[in-house]
């Protein structure tokens, strides 16, 4: 009977058990937000410009800003997260540029570092095991066995984990929507089929049989069938390429597909509701633990006919047995995928990448091919989509290298925060290259709050700029540089902490801007001020960056602006791995040059921190 006496405290925590207890997203104090905004624009302004902006901000605070803020507070009283719908619309669903290239994130899987180096003839075998593990993760969320994440003892919002599987963005003429078919076990049945794309063709099979997830040998049989169907046959129509189009064009092409034949709508519904998409590719993007460039580039700009760009998760299986992913960013932020991929990596590492279970196969229905009815107009849409995709993706430059001189261990030994260390190195590198501060966006999480996603943290502080100037000054001594560096560290850490506590200012300003728009009021002068966009406001950051975490999982994004960089990085004990993106057509930027400069900056900083310690 001892088992019966388990106290409720010792029962494992359930994935979504804290959702009802999470505090609502706060509206920060208007005066404080505006002061922070002034601090943030100062490094980008001459004295005259700054004085003019101070004046604009003062007028805003005493006038229309005060009214807008009251309305925002009213909204916050009625909603547990006043930002949620607005953010989804403004950042993702109303955006019309092709999301696959400009919004999605992608990245390489790290399995080649241990049990799965590039090899011939193992693509399907490995794909079946990685798919089986992915299905275990889906089942963990469905049965709420995935432990809720916490910051210390504070629970974090887990809602985004509902969006990893069975989710798809659907294009609309002026605004897209997110269709989510996921349900936990207690909520009811959930679709359990997987879609496989191969050589421009689309297949589907159920991943659950008689209530049991298919085993890797069973999954292998299904994937082998798909591959054999496609081998030595002409390529399929490549309807998936439409998802890489400009959003309104894709919405119209989709409407046309549905008008041709109602069966097309059923196929679209099956793709949308599927668990995820497996992309069986023919590329062999050779990579190593030191250089992930080819795999990362393939994840971002690979064959558009074998990925569904609107799907929340495309599992990319390359012909050399390596893996990647490409995900729509609208339904969730990268940390969901990182948690999932880290689980996959840990499980594979523990098993040596081998299946040790039963090999018997149950009698299963074979995968079914989903064939769209197309006419000449639809074929023309597909052909134009491919052309558009090839022309735009050709412009993306990515380098993905490991900096192996040191990592988290050496930085922490010097009592410095590893993430701040990298961010300041990014500032120094930009300053050295362009002799001016680089407006920078770093992601801060607001998951302490109900349905919280992100806040902007702006690393280009006055303190950081003063430190960069000290570092590049021939007359400055080490002690002065060290003092300036610590001051920049402290400021960065303080701003990051405030952002995570819901006390940033960027989302607050966005809220005020959107209230004005909803009320039909003219755009306030604050948002028309040249310093607003020069400092990065309105999505104009020249450095858009994110710490992907302290795991083996890395991703990449395209730069936010034409003359900018996208920088994702992961920090390990002995290395820091970066993916840096730029646009080739911008002659001012070059991803490899920026990475080399980053390496120099990291060395200089560690040297400075070390000599100052002596």
Coordinates of C-alpha atoms in Angstrom, one line a residue:
X1 CA 0.0 0.0 0.0
X2 CA 3.0 2.3 0.3
X3 CA 2.5 3.4 -3.3
X4 CA -0.9 4.8 -2.5
X5 CA 0.5 7.2 0.0
X6 CA 2.4 9.3 -2.6
X7 CA 1.8 12.9 -1.7
X8 CA 0.6 15.2 -4.5
X9 CA 3.9 17.1 -4.3
X10 CA 5.9 14.1 -5.4
X11 CA 3.7 13.5 -8.5
X12 CA 5.5 14.7 -11.6
X13 CA 4.5 18.2 -12.8
X14 CA 2.4 18.3 -15.9
X15 CA 3.3 20.3 -19.0
X16 CA 0.5 22.9 -18.8
X17 CA -0.4 22.8 -15.1
X18 CA 0.9 26.3 -14.3
X19 CA -0.8 28.1 -17.2
X20 CA -3.7 29.4 -15.0
X21 CA -1.3 30.8 -12.4
X22 CA 0.8 32.8 -14.7
X23 CA 0.6 36.6 -14.2
X24 CA -0.8 38.8 -17.0
X25 CA 1.6 40.7 -19.2
X26 CA 2.1 44.1 -17.5
X27 CA 2.0 47.5 -19.2
X28 CA 5.2 49.3 -18.1
X29 CA 5.2 52.9 -16.7
X30 CA 5.0 55.4 -19.6
X31 CA 7.6 57.8 -18.2
X32 CA 10.1 55.0 -17.7
X33 CA 9.5 53.5 -21.1
X34 CA 10.1 56.9 -22.7
X35 CA 13.3 57.5 -20.6
X36 CA 14.6 54.1 -21.7
X37 CA 13.8 55.0 -25.3
X38 CA 15.8 58.2 -25.1
X39 CA 18.7 56.4 -23.6
X40 CA 18.6 53.8 -26.4
X41 CA 18.6 56.4 -29.2
X42 CA 21.3 58.6 -27.7
X43 CA 24.3 56.7 -29.2
X44 CA 22.9 57.3 -32.7
X45 CA 22.3 61.0 -32.4
X46 CA 24.2 64.3 -32.6
X47 CA 23.6 66.7 -29.7
X48 CA 21.2 68.7 -31.9
X49 CA 19.3 65.6 -33.1
X50 CA 19.0 64.3 -29.5
X51 CA 17.7 67.6 -28.2
X52 CA 15.0 67.6 -30.9
X53 CA 14.0 64.0 -30.0
X54 CA 13.9 64.9 -26.3
X55 CA 11.4 67.6 -27.3
X56 CA 9.3 65.2 -29.4
X57 CA 9.2 62.7 -26.6
X58 CA 8.2 65.3 -24.0
X59 CA 5.3 66.5 -26.3
X60 CA 4.2 62.9 -26.7
X61 CA 4.3 62.1 -23.0
X62 CA 2.3 65.2 -22.1
X63 CA -0.1 64.9 -25.0
X64 CA -1.3 62.1 -27.1
X65 CA 1.0 59.5 -25.5
X66 CA -0.8 59.9 -22.1
X67 CA -4.2 59.2 -23.8
X68 CA -2.9 56.3 -25.7
X69 CA -1.4 54.8 -22.6
X70 CA -4.7 55.0 -20.7
X71 CA -6.4 53.1 -23.5
X72 CA -3.6 50.6 -23.5
X73 CA -4.1 50.1 -19.8
X74 CA -7.8 49.6 -20.4
X75 CA -7.0 46.9 -22.9
X76 CA -4.6 45.2 -20.4
X77 CA -7.5 45.0 -17.9
X78 CA -9.6 43.0 -20.3
X79 CA -6.9 40.7 -21.6
X80 CA -4.3 38.5 -19.8
X81 CA -1.9 39.4 -22.6
X82 CA -2.6 42.7 -24.2
X83 CA 0.1 42.2 -26.8
X84 CA -0.6 38.6 -28.0
X85 CA -3.0 39.2 -30.9
X86 CA -1.3 42.4 -32.0
X87 CA 2.2 40.8 -32.0
X88 CA 1.0 37.9 -34.1
X89 CA -0.7 40.2 -36.6
X90 CA 2.0 42.9 -36.8
X91 CA 5.1 40.7 -36.7
X92 CA 3.8 37.8 -38.7
X93 CA 0.3 37.4 -40.1
X94 CA -0.1 40.8 -41.8
X95 CA 3.5 40.7 -43.2
X96 CA 3.3 40.2 -47.0
X97 CA 6.9 39.4 -48.0
X98 CA 7.6 35.7 -48.6
X99 CA 7.9 34.2 -45.1
X100 CA 10.0 31.1 -46.0
X101 CA 13.1 33.2 -46.7
X102 CA 12.5 36.4 -44.7
X103 CA 10.7 35.1 -41.6
X104 CA 11.2 31.4 -41.1
X105 CA 14.1 30.0 -39.1
X106 CA 16.1 26.9 -40.0
X107 CA 19.2 25.2 -38.9
X108 CA 21.4 22.1 -38.9
X109 CA 21.0 19.1 -36.5
X110 CA 24.1 18.4 -34.4
X111 CA 24.0 14.6 -34.7
X112 CA 27.1 14.5 -37.0
X113 CA 29.2 15.5 -33.9
X114 CA 28.6 12.0 -32.4
X115 CA 26.7 9.0 -33.6
X116 CA 25.6 10.1 -37.1
X117 CA 28.5 11.5 -39.3
X118 CA 27.7 12.0 -43.0
X119 CA 27.4 8.6 -44.7
X120 CA 25.9 7.0 -47.8
X121 CA 22.9 4.7 -47.7
X122 CA 21.6 5.6 -44.2
X123 CA 19.2 8.4 -45.0
X124 CA 16.0 6.4 -44.5
X125 CA 17.2 4.3 -41.6
X126 CA 18.2 7.4 -39.6
X127 CA 15.1 9.3 -40.7
X128 CA 12.9 6.5 -39.2
X129 CA 14.7 6.7 -35.8
X130 CA 14.6 10.5 -35.7
X131 CA 10.9 10.4 -36.7
X132 CA 10.2 7.9 -33.9
X133 CA 11.9 10.1 -31.3
X134 CA 9.9 13.1 -32.6
X135 CA 6.7 11.2 -32.2
X136 CA 7.7 10.4 -28.6
X137 CA 8.1 14.1 -28.0
X138 CA 4.6 14.8 -29.5
X139 CA 3.2 12.1 -27.2
X140 CA 4.9 13.6 -24.2
X141 CA 3.2 16.9 -24.9
X142 CA -0.1 15.2 -25.7
X143 CA 0.0 13.3 -22.4
X144 CA 1.5 16.3 -20.6
X145 CA 4.5 14.4 -19.5
X146 CA 6.9 17.1 -20.8
X147 CA 8.1 18.9 -17.6
X148 CA 7.1 22.6 -17.5
X149 CA 10.1 24.9 -18.0
X150 CA 11.2 27.3 -15.2
X151 CA 13.5 30.2 -14.6
X152 CA 14.8 29.3 -11.2
X153 CA 11.5 28.4 -9.4
X154 CA 9.3 30.6 -11.6
X155 CA 7.2 28.6 -14.1
X156 CA 7.4 29.8 -17.7
X157 CA 4.5 29.8 -20.2
X158 CA 4.3 26.5 -22.1
X159 CA 1.5 27.4 -24.5
X160 CA 3.9 27.7 -27.5
X161 CA 4.6 23.9 -27.2
X162 CA 1.0 23.3 -28.4
X163 CA 2.1 24.8 -31.7
X164 CA 5.1 22.6 -32.5
X165 CA 3.0 19.8 -34.0
X166 CA -0.3 19.7 -36.0
X167 CA 0.1 23.4 -36.9
X168 CA 0.2 25.4 -40.1
X169 CA -0.1 29.0 -41.3
X170 CA -2.7 29.6 -44.0
X171 CA -2.2 32.5 -46.4
X172 CA -4.9 35.2 -46.6
X173 CA -5.3 38.1 -49.1
X174 CA -4.5 40.7 -46.5
X175 CA -3.7 38.6 -43.4
X176 CA -2.7 35.0 -42.8
X177 CA -4.1 32.8 -40.1
X178 CA -2.7 30.0 -37.9
X179 CA -4.6 26.7 -37.9
X180 CA -3.7 24.5 -34.9
X181 CA -5.2 21.0 -34.7
X182 CA -3.2 19.8 -31.7
X183 CA -5.1 18.5 -28.7
X184 CA -3.8 17.0 -25.4
X185 CA -5.2 13.6 -24.6
X186 CA -7.6 15.0 -22.1
X187 CA -8.9 17.5 -24.7
X188 CA -9.7 14.8 -27.3
X189 CA -8.4 13.1 -30.4
X190 CA -5.5 14.7 -32.4
X191 CA -4.5 14.1 -36.0
X192 CA -1.6 11.6 -36.1
X193 CA -0.6 11.5 -39.8
X194 CA 2.7 12.6 -41.2
X195 CA 3.3 14.2 -44.6
X196 CA 6.4 13.2 -46.6
X197 CA 7.7 15.3 -49.5
X198 CA 10.0 13.8 -52.0
X199 CA 11.0 14.9 -55.5
X200 CA 8.1 17.3 -55.8
X201 CA 5.5 14.7 -54.7
X202 CA 3.4 14.5 -51.5
X203 CA 2.7 11.4 -49.5
X204 CA 0.9 10.7 -46.2
X205 CA 0.7 7.9 -43.7
X206 CA -0.6 7.5 -40.2
X207 CA 2.1 7.4 -37.5
X208 CA -0.1 5.6 -35.0
X209 CA -1.6 2.2 -35.5
X210 CA -4.1 0.7 -33.0
X211 CA -3.2 3.4 -30.5
X212 CA 0.5 2.6 -30.7
X213 CA 3.2 4.8 -32.4
X214 CA 4.9 3.1 -35.3
X215 CA 8.3 1.6 -34.5
X216 CA 11.4 2.7 -36.4
X217 CA 11.3 -0.5 -38.5
X218 CA 7.7 0.3 -39.4
X219 CA 8.5 3.9 -40.2
X220 CA 11.4 2.7 -42.3
X221 CA 9.1 0.6 -44.3
X222 CA 6.8 3.6 -45.0
X223 CA 9.6 5.9 -45.9
X224 CA 11.2 3.3 -48.2
X225 CA 7.9 2.9 -50.0
X226 CA 7.8 6.7 -50.6
X227 CA 11.4 6.8 -51.8
X228 CA 10.9 3.9 -54.2
X229 CA 7.8 5.5 -55.6
X230 CA 9.9 8.6 -56.5
X231 CA 13.1 7.0 -57.7
X232 CA 13.7 6.9 -61.5
X233 CA 10.4 8.7 -62.1
X234 CA 9.9 12.3 -63.3
X235 CA 9.6 14.9 -60.5
X236 CA 6.1 15.7 -59.2
X237 CA 4.4 19.1 -59.7
X238 CA 6.1 20.7 -56.8
X239 CA 2.9 22.4 -55.4
X240 CA 4.8 23.0 -52.1
X241 CA 6.9 25.7 -53.9
X242 CA 3.8 28.0 -53.7
X243 CA 4.4 28.3 -49.9
X244 CA 7.6 30.2 -50.7
X245 CA 5.7 33.0 -52.5
X246 CA 4.7 36.5 -51.5
X247 CA 1.8 36.0 -49.2
X248 CA -1.0 37.6 -51.2
X249 CA 0.1 35.8 -54.3
X250 CA 0.1 32.5 -52.5
X251 CA -3.3 33.2 -51.0
X252 CA -4.7 33.8 -54.5
X253 CA -3.0 30.7 -55.9
X254 CA -4.4 28.7 -53.1
X255 CA -7.9 30.0 -53.7
X256 CA -7.4 29.0 -57.4
X257 CA -6.4 25.5 -56.4
X258 CA -9.5 25.1 -54.3
X259 CA -11.7 26.4 -57.2
X260 CA -10.2 23.8 -59.7
X261 CA -11.3 20.8 -57.6
X262 CA -12.8 20.5 -54.1
X263 CA -10.4 17.5 -53.6
X264 CA -7.5 20.0 -53.6
X265 CA -9.0 21.6 -50.4
X266 CA -9.0 18.1 -48.7
X267 CA -5.3 17.7 -49.6
X268 CA -4.5 21.2 -48.2
X269 CA -6.4 20.3 -45.0
X270 CA -4.4 17.0 -44.6
X271 CA -1.1 18.9 -45.0
X272 CA -2.2 21.6 -42.5
X273 CA -3.4 19.2 -39.9
X274 CA -0.5 16.7 -40.2
X275 CA 1.9 16.2 -37.3
X276 CA 4.8 17.6 -39.3
X277 CA 6.5 17.3 -42.7
X278 CA 9.4 15.0 -43.5
X279 CA 11.4 16.3 -46.4
X280 CA 13.4 13.6 -48.2
X281 CA 16.1 15.5 -50.0
X282 CA 18.8 14.7 -52.6
X283 CA 21.3 17.3 -51.4
X284 CA 24.5 16.3 -49.6
X285 CA 25.5 19.5 -47.7
X286 CA 28.8 18.3 -46.2
X287 CA 29.5 19.8 -42.8
X288 CA 31.7 19.3 -39.8
X289 CA 31.5 20.2 -36.1
X290 CA 33.7 23.3 -37.0
X291 CA 31.8 24.3 -40.1
X292 CA 28.1 23.9 -40.4
X293 CA 27.7 26.4 -43.3
X294 CA 26.5 24.0 -46.0
X295 CA 23.8 22.3 -43.8
X296 CA 22.6 25.7 -42.5
X297 CA 22.4 27.2 -46.0
X298 CA 20.5 24.1 -47.2
X299 CA 18.1 24.4 -44.3
X300 CA 17.4 28.0 -45.2
X301 CA 17.3 27.9 -49.0
X302 CA 17.0 24.3 -50.1
X303 CA 14.6 22.8 -52.7
X304 CA 11.2 24.6 -52.3
X305 CA 9.3 21.7 -53.7
X306 CA 10.1 19.4 -50.8
X307 CA 9.2 21.6 -47.8
X308 CA 5.9 23.2 -46.8
X309 CA 7.1 26.7 -45.8
X310 CA 4.0 27.4 -43.7
X311 CA 4.3 24.2 -41.6
X312 CA 5.5 24.7 -38.0
X313 CA 8.0 22.0 -38.4
X314 CA 9.7 20.6 -41.5
X315 CA 12.2 17.8 -40.7
X316 CA 14.8 18.0 -43.4
X317 CA 16.6 14.7 -44.2
X318 CA 19.6 15.1 -46.4
X319 CA 20.9 12.4 -48.7
X320 CA 24.1 12.0 -46.7
X321 CA 22.2 11.1 -43.6
X322 CA 22.5 14.5 -41.9
X323 CA 19.5 16.5 -40.8
X324 CA 18.1 20.1 -40.6
X325 CA 14.9 21.8 -39.9
X326 CA 12.9 24.7 -41.3
X327 CA 10.0 26.2 -39.3
X328 CA 7.4 28.9 -39.6
X329 CA 8.1 31.5 -37.0
X330 CA 4.6 32.8 -36.5
X331 CA 3.2 30.1 -34.0
X332 CA 6.2 29.9 -31.7
X333 CA 9.7 31.2 -30.9
X334 CA 13.0 29.2 -31.5
X335 CA 13.2 28.0 -27.9
X336 CA 10.4 25.5 -28.5
X337 CA 12.3 23.9 -31.4
X338 CA 15.6 24.1 -29.4
X339 CA 14.0 22.2 -26.5
X340 CA 12.7 19.6 -28.9
X341 CA 15.9 19.2 -30.9
X342 CA 18.0 19.0 -27.7
X343 CA 15.7 16.1 -26.6
X344 CA 16.3 14.4 -29.9
X345 CA 20.1 14.9 -29.7
X346 CA 20.3 13.6 -26.1
X347 CA 18.2 10.5 -26.9
X348 CA 20.3 9.7 -30.0
X349 CA 23.5 10.2 -28.1
X350 CA 22.3 7.8 -25.3
X351 CA 21.4 5.1 -27.8
X352 CA 24.4 5.6 -30.2
X353 CA 21.8 6.4 -32.9
X354 CA 20.6 2.8 -33.0
X355 CA 17.2 1.1 -32.5
X356 CA 17.4 -1.6 -29.9
X357 CA 13.7 -2.5 -29.9
X358 CA 11.6 -5.1 -31.7
X359 CA 11.9 -5.6 -35.5
X360 CA 8.6 -7.2 -36.2
X361 CA 6.3 -5.3 -38.6
X362 CA 2.6 -5.0 -38.1
X363 CA 0.5 -5.1 -41.3
X364 CA 0.1 -1.4 -42.1
X365 CA -1.7 0.4 -44.9
X366 CA 0.9 1.8 -47.4
X367 CA 1.5 5.6 -47.6
X368 CA -1.0 7.3 -49.8
X369 CA 0.1 9.8 -52.5
X370 CA -1.8 13.2 -52.4
X371 CA -2.1 14.4 -55.9
X372 CA -3.5 17.9 -56.7
X373 CA -5.7 18.5 -59.7
X374 CA -3.9 21.3 -61.6
X375 CA -4.6 23.4 -64.7
X376 CA -2.3 25.5 -66.8
X377 CA -2.8 28.5 -64.5
X378 CA -1.9 26.6 -61.4
X379 CA 1.2 25.2 -63.1
X380 CA 2.2 28.7 -64.1
X381 CA 1.8 29.8 -60.4
X382 CA 4.1 27.0 -59.3
X383 CA 6.7 27.9 -62.0
X384 CA 6.7 31.6 -61.0
X385 CA 7.0 30.7 -57.3
X386 CA 10.1 28.6 -58.0
X387 CA 11.6 31.3 -60.1
X388 CA 10.9 34.0 -57.5
X389 CA 12.4 31.7 -54.8
X390 CA 15.6 31.0 -56.8
X391 CA 16.2 34.6 -57.5
X392 CA 15.7 35.8 -53.9
X393 CA 17.4 33.0 -52.1
X394 CA 20.5 33.3 -54.3
X395 CA 21.1 36.6 -52.5
X396 CA 21.4 35.0 -49.0
X397 CA 24.9 34.6 -47.6
X398 CA 25.5 32.4 -44.5
X399 CA 28.5 31.3 -42.6
X400 CA 28.2 29.0 -39.7
X401 CA 31.4 28.4 -37.9
X402 CA 32.6 27.3 -34.5
X403 CA 34.8 29.6 -32.6
X404 CA 36.9 27.0 -30.6
X405 CA 39.5 29.0 -28.7
X406 CA 37.3 29.1 -25.6
X407 CA 33.7 29.1 -24.5
X408 CA 31.4 29.4 -21.5
X409 CA 33.9 27.9 -19.0
X410 CA 36.7 30.5 -19.6
X411 CA 34.2 33.4 -19.6
X412 CA 32.5 32.4 -16.3
X413 CA 35.9 31.8 -14.7
X414 CA 36.4 35.5 -15.2
X415 CA 33.0 36.1 -13.5
X416 CA 31.4 37.5 -16.7
X417 CA 28.1 36.6 -18.2
X418 CA 28.7 34.5 -21.4
X419 CA 25.7 35.9 -23.4
X420 CA 26.7 39.5 -22.6
X421 CA 30.3 38.7 -23.5
X422 CA 29.2 37.7 -27.0
X423 CA 26.8 40.6 -27.4
X424 CA 29.5 43.1 -26.6
X425 CA 31.9 41.3 -29.0
X426 CA 29.3 41.8 -31.7
X427 CA 29.1 45.6 -30.9
X428 CA 32.9 45.9 -31.0
X429 CA 33.1 44.1 -34.3
X430 CA 30.5 46.2 -35.9
X431 CA 32.1 49.4 -34.5
X432 CA 35.5 48.3 -35.8
X433 CA 34.1 47.6 -39.3
X434 CA 31.9 50.7 -39.8
X435 CA 33.2 53.2 -37.3
X436 CA 29.7 53.7 -35.8
X437 CA 27.4 51.8 -33.4
X438 CA 25.2 49.1 -34.9
X439 CA 21.6 49.2 -33.8
X440 CA 21.0 45.7 -32.4
X441 CA 18.1 43.6 -31.4
X442 CA 18.6 40.8 -28.9
X443 CA 15.7 38.5 -28.0
X444 CA 14.6 38.6 -24.4
X445 CA 12.0 36.1 -23.3
X446 CA 8.8 37.2 -21.5
X447 CA 7.6 33.7 -20.8
X448 CA 7.2 34.5 -17.1
X449 CA 3.9 36.0 -18.2
X450 CA 0.7 34.4 -19.6
X451 CA 1.3 33.7 -23.3
X452 CA 4.5 35.8 -23.1
X453 CA 6.8 35.6 -26.1
X454 CA 9.6 38.1 -26.5
X455 CA 10.7 41.7 -25.8
X456 CA 13.5 43.6 -27.5
X457 CA 16.7 44.2 -25.6
X458 CA 18.9 46.8 -27.3
X459 CA 22.6 46.0 -26.7
X460 CA 23.9 49.2 -28.4
X461 CA 24.0 51.2 -25.1
X462 CA 25.9 54.4 -24.5
X463 CA 28.1 52.4 -22.2
X464 CA 28.8 49.8 -24.9
X465 CA 29.7 52.5 -27.5
X466 CA 32.0 54.3 -25.0
X467 CA 33.7 51.0 -24.4
X468 CA 34.1 50.3 -28.2
X469 CA 35.7 53.7 -28.6
X470 CA 38.1 53.0 -25.7
X471 CA 39.0 49.7 -27.3
X472 CA 39.9 51.3 -30.6
X473 CA 41.7 54.3 -29.1
X474 CA 45.5 54.1 -29.4
X475 CA 45.9 56.2 -26.2
X476 CA 43.6 54.3 -23.9
X477 CA 45.2 52.0 -21.2
X478 CA 44.0 48.6 -20.2
X479 CA 42.6 49.7 -16.9
X480 CA 40.4 52.3 -18.6
X481 CA 39.2 49.8 -21.2
X482 CA 38.5 47.2 -18.4
X483 CA 36.5 49.8 -16.5
X484 CA 34.5 50.7 -19.6
X485 CA 33.9 47.1 -20.4
X486 CA 32.5 46.3 -16.9
X487 CA 30.2 49.3 -17.1
X488 CA 28.9 48.0 -20.5
X489 CA 28.4 44.5 -19.0
X490 CA 26.5 45.9 -16.0
X491 CA 24.2 48.0 -18.2
X492 CA 23.5 45.1 -20.6
X493 CA 22.7 42.7 -17.7
X494 CA 20.4 45.3 -16.1
X495 CA 18.5 45.9 -19.4
X496 CA 18.1 42.2 -20.1
X497 CA 16.8 41.5 -16.7
X498 CA 14.3 44.4 -17.0
X499 CA 13.1 43.2 -20.4
X500 CA 12.5 39.7 -19.1
X501 CA 10.4 41.2 -16.2
X502 CA 8.1 42.9 -18.7
X503 CA 9.9 46.3 -18.2
X504 CA 11.3 46.7 -21.7
X505 CA 10.0 49.6 -23.9
X506 CA 9.9 48.4 -27.5
X507 CA 6.6 46.4 -27.1
X508 CA 5.1 49.2 -25.1
X509 CA 5.8 51.7 -27.8
X510 CA 4.4 49.2 -30.4
X511 CA 1.2 49.0 -28.3
X512 CA 0.9 52.8 -28.2
X513 CA 1.4 52.9 -32.0
X514 CA -1.2 50.3 -32.6
X515 CA -3.8 51.9 -30.3
X516 CA -3.4 55.1 -32.3
X517 CA -3.8 53.1 -35.5
X518 CA -6.9 51.3 -34.2
X519 CA -8.5 54.6 -33.1
X520 CA -7.9 56.1 -36.6
X521 CA -5.5 58.7 -35.1
X522 CA -2.6 60.1 -37.1
X523 CA 0.8 58.4 -36.5
X524 CA 2.4 60.3 -33.5
X525 CA 5.5 62.3 -34.3
X526 CA 7.6 60.1 -32.0
X527 CA 7.4 57.3 -34.6
X528 CA 8.2 59.6 -37.5
X529 CA 11.3 60.9 -35.8
X530 CA 14.4 60.0 -37.9
X531 CA 16.1 58.7 -34.7
X532 CA 13.3 56.2 -34.2
X533 CA 14.2 54.1 -37.3
X534 CA 18.0 55.0 -37.1
X535 CA 18.2 53.3 -33.7
X536 CA 16.4 50.2 -35.0
X537 CA 12.7 51.0 -34.3
X538 CA 10.1 49.7 -36.7
X539 CA 12.1 46.6 -37.5
X540 CA 15.2 48.5 -38.7
X541 CA 18.0 46.8 -36.6
X542 CA 21.2 46.3 -38.5
X543 CA 22.1 43.4 -36.1
X544 CA 19.3 41.1 -35.3
X545 CA 20.5 38.5 -32.9
X546 CA 19.6 35.7 -30.5
X547 CA 21.3 33.4 -28.1
X548 CA 19.9 30.0 -29.1
X549 CA 21.0 28.6 -25.8
X550 CA 23.7 26.6 -24.1
X551 CA 22.9 23.3 -26.0
X552 CA 24.1 21.7 -29.2
X553 CA 21.2 23.2 -31.2
X554 CA 21.8 26.1 -33.6
X555 CA 19.6 27.9 -36.1
X556 CA 19.8 30.8 -38.6
X557 CA 17.6 33.7 -39.7
X558 CA 17.9 36.2 -42.6
X559 CA 19.0 39.7 -41.7
X560 CA 16.2 42.1 -40.7
X561 CA 17.3 44.9 -43.1
X562 CA 19.2 44.9 -46.4
X563 CA 22.4 46.4 -44.9
X564 CA 22.2 44.2 -41.8
X565 CA 23.3 40.9 -40.3
X566 CA 21.4 38.1 -38.7
X567 CA 23.4 36.5 -35.9
X568 CA 22.4 33.4 -34.0
X569 CA 24.8 31.7 -31.6
X570 CA 25.0 28.9 -29.1
X571 CA 27.5 28.8 -26.2
X572 CA 29.2 25.6 -25.0
X573 CA 31.8 25.1 -22.4
X574 CA 34.7 25.0 -24.9
X575 CA 33.3 26.8 -27.9
X576 CA 30.8 29.4 -29.3
X577 CA 29.1 28.4 -32.6
X578 CA 27.8 31.3 -34.8
X579 CA 25.6 31.5 -37.8
X580 CA 25.9 34.8 -39.5
X581 CA 23.8 35.9 -42.4
X582 CA 24.0 38.8 -44.8
X583 CA 22.7 39.8 -48.2
X584 CA 25.2 39.4 -51.1
X585 CA 23.7 42.3 -53.0
X586 CA 24.6 44.7 -50.2
X587 CA 28.3 45.5 -50.8
X588 CA 28.6 47.1 -47.3
X589 CA 28.2 43.7 -45.5
X590 CA 30.0 40.4 -45.6
X591 CA 29.1 37.5 -43.3
X592 CA 32.6 36.0 -43.3
X593 CA 34.4 39.3 -42.6
X594 CA 32.0 40.0 -39.7
X595 CA 32.6 36.5 -38.2
X596 CA 36.4 37.0 -38.5
X597 CA 36.1 40.3 -36.7
X598 CA 33.9 38.7 -34.0
X599 CA 36.7 36.1 -33.4
X600 CA 39.2 38.9 -32.9
X601 CA 36.9 40.8 -30.6
X602 CA 36.3 37.7 -28.4
X603 CA 40.1 37.1 -28.1
X604 CA 40.7 40.8 -27.2
X605 CA 37.9 40.7 -24.6
X606 CA 39.2 37.6 -22.9
X607 CA 42.7 39.0 -22.9
X608 CA 41.4 42.2 -21.3
X609 CA 39.5 40.3 -18.7
X610 CA 42.5 38.1 -17.9
X611 CA 45.1 40.8 -17.7
X612 CA 42.9 42.9 -15.5
X613 CA 42.5 39.9 -13.2
X614 CA 46.2 39.6 -12.5

